[in-house]
Amino acid sequence: MAISIEQARAALAAAKSEAADAEHFAGERLEGGWLFAWSADGDVPLGTTTWVVADNGGVRPLGFRDTAQSALAALSDAR
């Protein structure tokens, strides 16, 4: 079952992710979960990471070689 954007942001907050901040990060619904990326005007601050939240509540920052789909699939398989 798909989680809401509010549930996904709560999971990000529990993981102490900066992506829980709705003012600076936009959520995009994908198959299997949510993608949260910087959306504020101006340059992306150094060290800012894009995060995914799977429908099972798993949370993970995207690594250099990750795609959102591969990260969501790995989180879904992990639980």
Short mmCIF file of C-alpha atoms in Angstrom, two decimals:
data_model
loop_
_atom_site.label_atom_id
_atom_site.label_comp_id
_atom_site.label_asym_id
_atom_site.label_seq_id
_atom_site.Cartn_x
_atom_site.Cartn_y
_atom_site.Cartn_z
CA MET A 1 0.00 0.00 0.00
CA ALA A 2 1.27 3.45 -0.92
CA ILE A 3 2.20 5.86 1.86
CA SER A 4 1.22 9.52 1.82
CA ILE A 5 3.67 12.37 1.43
CA GLU A 6 3.05 13.25 5.09
CA GLN A 7 4.00 9.71 6.17
CA ALA A 8 7.08 9.84 3.94
CA ARG A 9 8.18 13.18 5.45
CA ALA A 10 7.67 11.73 8.96
CA ALA A 11 9.96 8.82 8.01
CA LEU A 12 12.54 11.32 6.76
CA ALA A 13 12.30 13.29 10.01
CA ALA A 14 12.77 10.10 12.03
CA ALA A 15 15.91 9.39 9.98
CA LYS A 16 17.10 12.96 10.70
CA SER A 17 17.11 13.78 6.99
CA GLU A 18 17.14 17.38 5.84
CA ALA A 19 14.70 16.28 3.11
CA ALA A 20 11.87 16.31 5.67
CA ASP A 21 11.81 20.11 5.19
CA ALA A 22 8.90 20.79 2.82
CA GLU A 23 10.11 24.35 2.29
CA HIS A 24 13.30 23.21 0.57
CA PHE A 25 12.57 19.70 -0.71
CA ALA A 26 9.82 18.67 -3.12
CA GLY A 27 8.35 15.18 -3.02
CA GLU A 28 7.60 13.27 -6.19
CA ARG A 29 5.54 10.11 -6.15
CA LEU A 30 7.18 7.19 -7.96
CA GLU A 31 6.25 3.56 -8.25
CA GLY A 32 7.09 2.05 -4.87
CA GLY A 33 7.61 5.25 -2.90
CA TRP A 34 8.69 8.89 -2.90
CA LEU A 35 11.66 10.87 -4.16
CA PHE A 36 12.65 14.05 -2.29
CA ALA A 37 14.98 16.50 -4.02
CA TRP A 38 16.08 20.09 -3.41
CA SER A 39 13.54 22.48 -4.89
CA ALA A 40 14.31 25.89 -3.38
CA ASP A 41 15.44 28.76 -5.57
CA GLY A 42 19.15 29.28 -6.07
CA ASP A 43 22.04 26.87 -5.97
CA VAL A 44 21.82 23.56 -4.19
CA PRO A 45 23.92 23.75 -1.01
CA LEU A 46 27.07 21.65 -0.97
CA GLY A 47 26.41 18.29 0.65
CA THR A 48 22.67 18.28 -0.08
CA THR A 49 21.39 14.80 -0.83
CA THR A 50 18.35 13.48 -2.65
CA TRP A 51 16.40 10.93 -0.59
CA VAL A 52 13.89 8.16 -1.26
CA VAL A 53 11.22 6.72 1.01
CA ALA A 54 9.75 3.34 0.10
CA ASP A 55 6.11 2.48 0.68
CA ASN A 56 7.23 0.14 3.48
CA GLY A 57 8.73 3.12 5.35
CA GLY A 58 12.35 2.45 4.45
CA VAL A 59 14.45 5.60 4.01
CA ARG A 60 17.72 6.04 2.14
CA PRO A 61 19.80 8.80 0.60
CA LEU A 62 20.65 8.29 -3.05
CA GLY A 63 24.24 7.35 -3.64
CA PHE A 64 26.36 8.47 -6.56
CA ARG A 65 25.46 5.47 -8.72
CA ASP A 66 21.88 4.99 -7.48
CA THR A 67 18.73 5.73 -9.38
CA ALA A 68 15.53 6.41 -7.48
CA GLN A 69 14.04 3.22 -8.88
CA SER A 70 17.00 1.03 -7.85
CA ALA A 71 17.09 2.52 -4.35
CA LEU A 72 13.33 2.04 -3.88
CA ALA A 73 13.60 -1.56 -5.12
CA ALA A 74 16.45 -2.27 -2.67
CA LEU A 75 14.47 -0.78 0.22
CA SER A 76 11.39 -2.78 -0.73
CA ASP A 77 13.41 -6.02 -0.85
CA ALA A 78 15.08 -5.26 2.49
CA ARG A 79 11.92 -5.54 4.58
#
